[in-house]
Amino acid sequence: SIAPTLPDLDASSTKITRSTTLRDVPKPGSPEERSHSYCTDHMVTVRWTAAGGWETPEVKPHGNLSIPPTASCLHYATECFEGMKVYRGYDGKLRLFRPDCNGERLVSSCKRASLPGFNPQQLKHIIAKMLQVDGGRWLPKTEPGRFLYLRPTVIGSGPQLGVQVPQEALLFVIAVPWPSPAQKGLKLLASEPDSIRAWPGGFGYAKLGANYGPSLLAHGKAQSIGFDQVLWLFGPDRNVTEAGASNFFVVWKNKETGKIELVTPTLDSKLILPGVTRRSVLELARAKLTKDNEGLAPLEVVERDITIQDIEEASKEGRIIESFVSGTAYFITPVALIRNGDVDMEMKGASASKVGYADLIRTWLESIMFGREEHEWAFVI
Ligand code: PMP
């Protein structure tokens, strides 16, 4: 017999319950904003069960979750999440940036953690329902250029302690005022060979909480000696994979050809999170930087393996032009220095004082996010 089709995630049926006690909206730069823990007035929750499928989405007052101490996510790390932002545009509109990419990545992460899938396009519509309630007060029209960080999350919430595929799950979305990323150059500390973020056959490509918790040991150590992020290396060749919770880029002169290249590691190894910002950087660079632009020399865009040795060599030979990381939270942030063992590499090349490639890319992305340019990557709420 054919199993009946269970209900999919359906934003159009969302039930909205408004909060009667509204919180103060923190000022930019305030301690509340810097706490990264102060949420807006409302949240989304949607329950799923193996027997009944996705239930009605709810937008309701923000509050604590109630799950049993036996819940699957608390014991077996059945958890995955997304990181997105909502932007208040200079035209007064609210926008999400390529939200279908986040929806698809969340479904891919759910699959890896045996959590339920759903129609990925529904995620943006559910978020829109929440922001129609919170957007006006938390991102006032009079303050364009501001944003909130959004955290869609799926957890295994069922009570069965026996090791098994989750039979119940909860999708929730919260919104958090977030400080603007500092544009000071980052200091990256290359990981030690005994500290590995992701491995072949593992789940580095998925946004599972299980990728992050165990990485905090190295992150904490790096921070305690003045570094911002760990540059995660992998394997006997010590391939560069990613930098903290962001993807890594370097602009250098190719050793053989002398041509300028924008280089980032390929996704083929499945060790690296396929960043939405990474993909956008590559697409913009391929469209706009392969010819003269704003006085910068044209470059070639290359996805290839990079070893830390390649970077050391390029640094020694004066071939590094720039380096930067890309991500939703960090956006496009320059890298100032990489330390590998006892070798320090300055990543600011000769063009450091002028407008660089990363600056151009940042400006192009911002103009899409904040509606200075109409673009298919923006989803207007
Ligand atoms: N790598 C990791 C490990 C991350 O956590 C993130 C943040 N989601 C990124 C890269 C950047 O991805 P995105 O551009 O989609 O934010």
Coordinates of C-alpha atoms and ligand atoms in Angstrom, one line a residue:
S1 CA 0.0 0.0 0.0
I2 CA 1.1 3.6 -0.7
A3 CA 1.7 5.7 2.4
P4 CA -0.6 8.7 2.5
T5 CA 1.1 12.1 1.9
L6 CA 1.5 13.9 5.1
P7 CA 1.1 17.7 5.3
D8 CA 4.1 19.7 4.2
L9 CA 5.2 23.0 5.8
D10 CA 2.6 25.6 4.8
A11 CA 3.1 29.3 5.6
S12 CA -0.3 30.3 4.3
S13 CA -2.0 28.6 7.3
T14 CA 0.1 30.5 9.9
K15 CA -1.7 31.4 13.1
I16 CA -0.6 34.8 14.6
T17 CA -0.9 35.6 18.3
R18 CA 0.4 39.0 19.2
S19 CA 2.4 39.7 22.4
T20 CA 0.7 42.1 24.8
T21 CA 4.0 43.0 26.6
L22 CA 6.4 44.6 24.1
R23 CA 10.2 44.8 24.9
D24 CA 12.3 47.9 24.6
V25 CA 14.2 47.9 21.2
P26 CA 17.9 48.2 22.0
K27 CA 19.9 51.2 20.6
P28 CA 22.7 50.4 18.0
G29 CA 25.9 49.7 20.0
S30 CA 24.1 49.1 23.3
P31 CA 25.0 46.3 25.7
E32 CA 21.7 44.6 24.8
E33 CA 22.7 44.5 21.2
R34 CA 26.2 43.3 21.9
S35 CA 24.8 40.5 24.1
H36 CA 23.7 38.6 21.0
S37 CA 20.9 37.2 23.1
Y38 CA 18.2 39.9 23.2
C39 CA 15.4 38.7 20.9
T40 CA 12.5 40.5 19.3
D41 CA 8.9 40.2 20.6
H42 CA 7.8 37.3 18.5
M43 CA 9.0 33.9 17.3
V44 CA 7.9 31.2 14.9
T45 CA 7.3 27.6 16.0
V46 CA 6.1 24.7 13.9
R47 CA 5.7 21.2 15.2
W48 CA 6.3 18.0 13.1
T49 CA 5.5 14.4 13.9
A50 CA 6.4 11.3 11.9
A51 CA 2.7 10.2 12.1
G52 CA 1.1 13.6 11.2
G53 CA 3.6 15.6 9.3
W54 CA 4.0 19.4 9.6
E55 CA 1.4 21.2 11.8
T56 CA 0.2 24.8 11.6
P57 CA 3.0 27.4 11.9
E58 CA 2.5 29.8 14.7
V59 CA 3.8 33.4 15.1
K60 CA 3.6 33.9 18.9
P61 CA 5.2 35.9 21.7
H62 CA 8.9 35.1 22.1
G63 CA 9.5 32.8 25.1
N64 CA 11.3 29.7 26.3
L65 CA 10.7 26.3 24.8
S66 CA 9.4 23.4 26.8
I67 CA 10.9 20.1 25.8
P68 CA 11.4 16.9 27.8
P69 CA 14.8 16.3 29.4
T70 CA 14.9 13.1 27.2
A71 CA 14.4 15.1 24.0
S72 CA 16.5 13.7 21.1
C73 CA 18.4 17.0 20.4
L74 CA 19.7 17.2 24.0
H75 CA 21.3 13.7 23.8
Y76 CA 22.0 12.9 20.1
A77 CA 22.6 16.3 18.6
T78 CA 19.6 16.1 16.2
E79 CA 19.8 19.8 15.6
C80 CA 20.5 22.1 12.6
F81 CA 20.1 25.7 11.9
E82 CA 20.4 28.6 9.5
G83 CA 21.8 32.2 9.8
M84 CA 20.1 34.9 7.8
K85 CA 19.5 38.6 8.1
V86 CA 16.6 40.9 7.4
Y87 CA 17.6 44.3 6.1
R88 CA 15.7 47.7 6.3
G89 CA 16.2 49.2 2.9
Y90 CA 16.8 52.8 1.9
D91 CA 13.5 52.7 0.1
G92 CA 11.8 51.7 3.4
K93 CA 11.2 48.1 2.4
L94 CA 12.3 45.0 4.3
R95 CA 14.4 42.4 2.4
L96 CA 15.8 38.9 2.9
F97 CA 18.9 38.0 0.9
R98 CA 18.6 34.8 -1.2
P99 CA 16.3 33.1 1.3
D100 CA 15.7 30.1 -0.9
C101 CA 19.4 29.3 -0.6
N102 CA 19.0 29.1 3.2
G103 CA 15.8 27.1 2.9
E104 CA 17.5 24.6 0.7
R105 CA 20.5 24.4 2.9
L106 CA 18.3 23.9 6.0
V107 CA 16.6 21.0 4.2
S108 CA 20.0 19.5 3.3
S109 CA 21.1 19.8 7.0
C110 CA 17.8 18.3 8.2
K111 CA 18.4 15.3 5.9
R112 CA 21.9 14.7 7.4
A113 CA 20.6 14.8 10.9
S114 CA 17.5 12.6 10.2
L115 CA 15.2 15.5 10.8
P116 CA 12.2 16.1 8.6
G117 CA 12.4 17.9 5.2
F118 CA 10.0 20.4 3.8
N119 CA 9.3 22.6 0.8
P120 CA 12.3 25.0 1.2
Q121 CA 10.5 28.0 -0.3
Q122 CA 8.0 28.0 2.6
L123 CA 10.7 29.1 5.0
K124 CA 10.9 32.7 3.6
H125 CA 7.1 33.0 3.7
I126 CA 7.0 31.9 7.3
I127 CA 9.7 34.4 8.2
A128 CA 7.8 37.1 6.4
K129 CA 4.8 36.5 8.6
M130 CA 6.9 37.0 11.7
L131 CA 8.5 40.1 10.3
Q132 CA 5.2 41.6 9.3
V133 CA 4.6 41.6 13.1
D134 CA 8.1 42.6 14.4
G135 CA 9.6 44.4 11.5
G136 CA 8.0 47.8 12.0
R137 CA 9.1 48.4 15.5
W138 CA 12.5 46.5 15.5
L139 CA 13.7 47.9 12.2
P140 CA 12.0 51.3 11.9
K141 CA 11.5 52.8 8.4
T142 CA 13.2 55.9 9.7
E143 CA 16.4 54.0 10.3
P144 CA 17.4 52.4 6.9
G145 CA 20.6 50.4 6.8
R146 CA 19.8 48.4 9.9
F147 CA 19.2 44.7 10.1
L148 CA 18.3 41.8 12.4
Y149 CA 19.9 38.4 12.6
L150 CA 17.5 35.5 12.0
R151 CA 18.1 32.0 13.3
P152 CA 15.8 29.3 11.8
T153 CA 16.4 26.1 13.8
V154 CA 15.2 22.5 13.6
I155 CA 15.5 20.2 16.7
G156 CA 14.6 16.6 17.4
S157 CA 12.1 17.2 20.2
G158 CA 10.6 13.8 20.8
P159 CA 10.8 12.2 24.2
Q160 CA 12.2 8.7 23.3
L161 CA 15.6 8.2 24.9
G162 CA 16.2 5.0 22.9
V163 CA 18.6 5.8 20.0
Q164 CA 16.4 6.2 17.0
V165 CA 15.5 8.5 14.1
P166 CA 13.5 11.5 15.5
Q167 CA 9.8 10.9 15.5
E168 CA 9.0 14.5 16.6
A169 CA 10.7 17.8 15.6
L170 CA 10.3 21.5 16.1
L171 CA 11.2 24.2 13.7
F172 CA 11.5 27.6 15.3
V173 CA 12.7 31.1 14.1
I174 CA 14.0 33.8 16.4
A175 CA 15.2 37.3 15.5
V176 CA 18.1 39.0 17.3
P177 CA 19.4 42.6 17.1
W178 CA 23.1 42.2 16.0
P179 CA 26.1 44.5 16.0
S180 CA 27.4 45.6 12.6
P181 CA 30.5 43.6 11.7
A182 CA 33.7 45.4 12.6
Q183 CA 35.7 46.1 9.5
K184 CA 39.1 45.8 11.3
G185 CA 41.3 43.1 9.8
L186 CA 40.9 39.7 11.3
K187 CA 43.7 37.7 12.9
L188 CA 43.4 34.0 12.0
L189 CA 45.1 31.2 13.8
A190 CA 45.7 28.0 11.7
S191 CA 44.4 24.9 13.4
E192 CA 46.8 22.3 14.8
P193 CA 46.9 18.9 13.1
D194 CA 45.1 17.2 16.1
S195 CA 42.2 19.6 15.9
I196 CA 39.8 18.8 13.0
R197 CA 36.5 20.6 12.2
A198 CA 35.2 18.2 9.5
W199 CA 36.3 15.1 7.8
P200 CA 35.4 13.0 4.7
G201 CA 32.1 11.2 5.2
G202 CA 31.2 13.6 8.0
F203 CA 28.9 16.6 7.8
G204 CA 31.1 19.8 7.4
Y205 CA 28.8 20.8 4.4
A206 CA 25.7 20.8 6.7
K207 CA 24.9 23.4 9.3
L208 CA 24.6 21.0 12.2
G209 CA 25.2 22.3 15.8
A210 CA 27.4 19.2 16.1
N211 CA 29.9 21.0 13.8
Y212 CA 30.2 24.0 16.2
G213 CA 30.2 22.8 19.8
P214 CA 33.4 20.7 19.4
S215 CA 35.2 23.5 17.5
L216 CA 34.9 25.9 20.4
L217 CA 37.9 24.4 22.3
A218 CA 40.2 25.6 19.5
H219 CA 38.2 28.8 19.1
G220 CA 38.5 29.6 22.8
K221 CA 42.3 28.9 22.8
A222 CA 42.7 31.2 19.7
Q223 CA 40.8 34.0 21.3
S224 CA 42.7 33.7 24.6
I225 CA 45.9 34.6 22.7
G226 CA 44.4 37.5 20.7
F227 CA 43.1 35.8 17.6
D228 CA 39.6 36.3 16.1
Q229 CA 39.0 33.0 14.4
V230 CA 40.5 29.6 13.7
L231 CA 41.6 29.0 10.1
W232 CA 40.6 25.3 9.8
L233 CA 43.1 23.2 7.9
F234 CA 42.5 19.6 6.9
G235 CA 44.6 16.5 6.0
P236 CA 48.2 15.7 5.4
D237 CA 48.6 18.6 2.9
R238 CA 47.0 21.0 5.4
N239 CA 44.4 22.3 3.0
V240 CA 42.7 25.5 4.0
T241 CA 39.0 24.9 4.4
E242 CA 37.2 27.8 6.2
A243 CA 37.7 30.5 8.8
G244 CA 35.6 30.1 11.9
A245 CA 32.0 30.5 10.8
S246 CA 32.9 32.0 7.4
N247 CA 34.4 31.0 4.1
F248 CA 37.9 32.0 3.1
F249 CA 39.1 33.9 0.1
V250 CA 42.6 35.1 -1.0
V251 CA 43.5 37.4 -3.9
W252 CA 47.0 36.7 -5.1
K253 CA 49.3 36.6 -8.1
N254 CA 49.5 33.1 -9.6
K255 CA 53.0 31.7 -9.2
E256 CA 53.3 30.5 -12.8
T257 CA 51.2 32.9 -14.8
G258 CA 51.6 36.1 -12.7
K259 CA 47.8 36.7 -13.3
I260 CA 45.7 38.0 -10.4
E261 CA 43.3 35.4 -9.1
L262 CA 40.5 35.4 -6.5
V263 CA 40.8 32.0 -5.0
T264 CA 38.6 30.0 -2.6
P265 CA 38.6 26.3 -1.7
T266 CA 36.3 24.1 -3.7
L267 CA 33.2 22.5 -2.1
D268 CA 34.1 19.1 -3.6
S269 CA 35.5 17.6 -0.4
K270 CA 32.1 18.2 1.4
L271 CA 34.1 19.5 4.3
I272 CA 33.1 23.1 3.8
L273 CA 29.8 24.8 4.5
P274 CA 28.5 26.1 1.1
G275 CA 28.0 29.7 2.1
V276 CA 25.3 31.8 0.6
T277 CA 27.7 34.8 0.7
R278 CA 30.5 32.7 -0.8
R279 CA 28.3 31.7 -3.7
S280 CA 27.3 35.4 -4.2
V281 CA 30.9 36.6 -4.0
L282 CA 31.9 34.1 -6.7
E283 CA 28.9 35.0 -8.9
L284 CA 29.5 38.8 -8.6
A285 CA 33.2 38.4 -9.1
R286 CA 32.7 36.3 -12.2
A287 CA 30.3 38.8 -13.6
K288 CA 32.1 42.0 -12.8
L289 CA 35.7 41.5 -11.8
T290 CA 37.0 39.6 -14.7
K291 CA 37.2 42.9 -16.6
D292 CA 38.4 46.3 -15.5
N293 CA 36.3 47.7 -12.7
E294 CA 36.6 50.9 -10.7
G295 CA 40.3 51.1 -11.5
L296 CA 41.1 47.6 -10.3
A297 CA 42.9 45.2 -12.6
P298 CA 40.8 42.3 -13.9
L299 CA 41.2 38.9 -12.1
E300 CA 40.4 35.3 -12.6
V301 CA 38.0 33.5 -10.3
V302 CA 39.3 30.1 -9.2
E303 CA 37.9 27.4 -7.0
R304 CA 40.7 25.1 -6.1
D305 CA 42.5 23.4 -3.2
I306 CA 44.7 25.8 -1.3
T307 CA 47.3 24.6 1.2
I308 CA 48.7 26.7 4.0
Q309 CA 52.0 26.1 2.3
D310 CA 50.7 27.9 -0.8
I311 CA 49.7 30.9 1.3
E312 CA 53.1 30.9 3.1
E313 CA 54.9 30.8 -0.3
A314 CA 52.8 33.6 -1.8
S315 CA 53.3 35.7 1.3
K316 CA 57.1 35.2 1.2
E317 CA 57.2 36.0 -2.5
G318 CA 55.1 39.2 -2.0
R319 CA 52.2 37.8 -4.2
I320 CA 49.4 38.3 -1.7
I321 CA 47.1 41.2 -2.7
E322 CA 44.2 40.7 -0.2
S323 CA 42.4 38.2 1.8
F324 CA 38.9 38.2 3.3
V325 CA 36.2 36.0 4.8
S326 CA 32.6 35.9 3.8
G327 CA 29.5 35.0 5.8
T328 CA 26.1 36.3 7.0
A329 CA 27.3 37.3 10.4
Y330 CA 30.8 38.5 9.4
F331 CA 29.8 39.7 6.0
I332 CA 32.9 40.6 3.9
T333 CA 35.7 41.2 6.4
P334 CA 39.3 41.6 5.5
V335 CA 42.0 39.2 7.0
A336 CA 45.0 41.1 8.4
L337 CA 47.2 38.2 9.5
I338 CA 47.4 34.4 9.5
R339 CA 49.6 32.6 12.0
N340 CA 50.6 29.0 11.3
G341 CA 52.8 27.6 14.0
D342 CA 55.6 30.1 14.4
V343 CA 55.1 31.8 11.0
D344 CA 53.1 35.0 10.8
M345 CA 51.8 36.1 7.4
E346 CA 50.6 39.7 6.8
M347 CA 47.7 39.4 4.3
K348 CA 47.5 43.1 3.4
G349 CA 49.3 43.5 0.1
A350 CA 50.5 46.6 -1.7
S351 CA 46.9 47.8 -2.5
A352 CA 45.9 47.9 1.2
S353 CA 45.5 51.7 1.4
K354 CA 43.3 51.8 -1.8
V355 CA 39.8 50.5 -2.4
G356 CA 40.3 46.7 -2.8
Y357 CA 38.4 43.9 -4.4
A358 CA 36.7 43.0 -1.1
D359 CA 35.5 46.6 -0.7
L360 CA 33.9 46.6 -4.1
I361 CA 32.2 43.2 -3.5
R362 CA 30.9 44.4 -0.1
T363 CA 29.5 47.6 -1.6
W364 CA 27.7 45.6 -4.4
L365 CA 26.2 43.1 -1.9
E366 CA 25.1 45.9 0.4
S367 CA 23.3 47.7 -2.4
I368 CA 21.3 44.6 -3.1
M369 CA 20.6 43.9 0.6
F370 CA 19.5 47.5 1.3
G371 CA 17.5 48.0 -1.9
R372 CA 19.8 50.6 -3.5
E373 CA 19.7 48.3 -6.5
E374 CA 16.7 46.1 -7.5
H375 CA 18.0 42.5 -7.8
E376 CA 16.5 39.0 -8.1
W377 CA 18.6 38.0 -5.0
A378 CA 16.5 40.2 -2.8
F379 CA 13.1 39.0 -1.4
V380 CA 10.9 41.9 -0.5
I381 CA 8.7 41.3 2.5
Ligands
PMP1 N1 31.2 28.5 7.2 C1 30.6 28.2 8.3 C2 31.2 27.1 9.2 C3 29.5 28.9 8.8 O1 29.0 28.7 10.0 C4 29.0 30.0 8.0 C5 27.9 30.8 8.4 N2 26.6 30.3 8.0 C6 29.6 30.2 6.7 C7 30.7 29.4 6.4 C8 29.1 31.3 5.8 O2 27.9 30.9 5.2 P1 26.8 32.0 4.8 O3 27.5 32.9 3.8 O4 25.7 31.3 4.2 O5 26.5 32.8 6.0

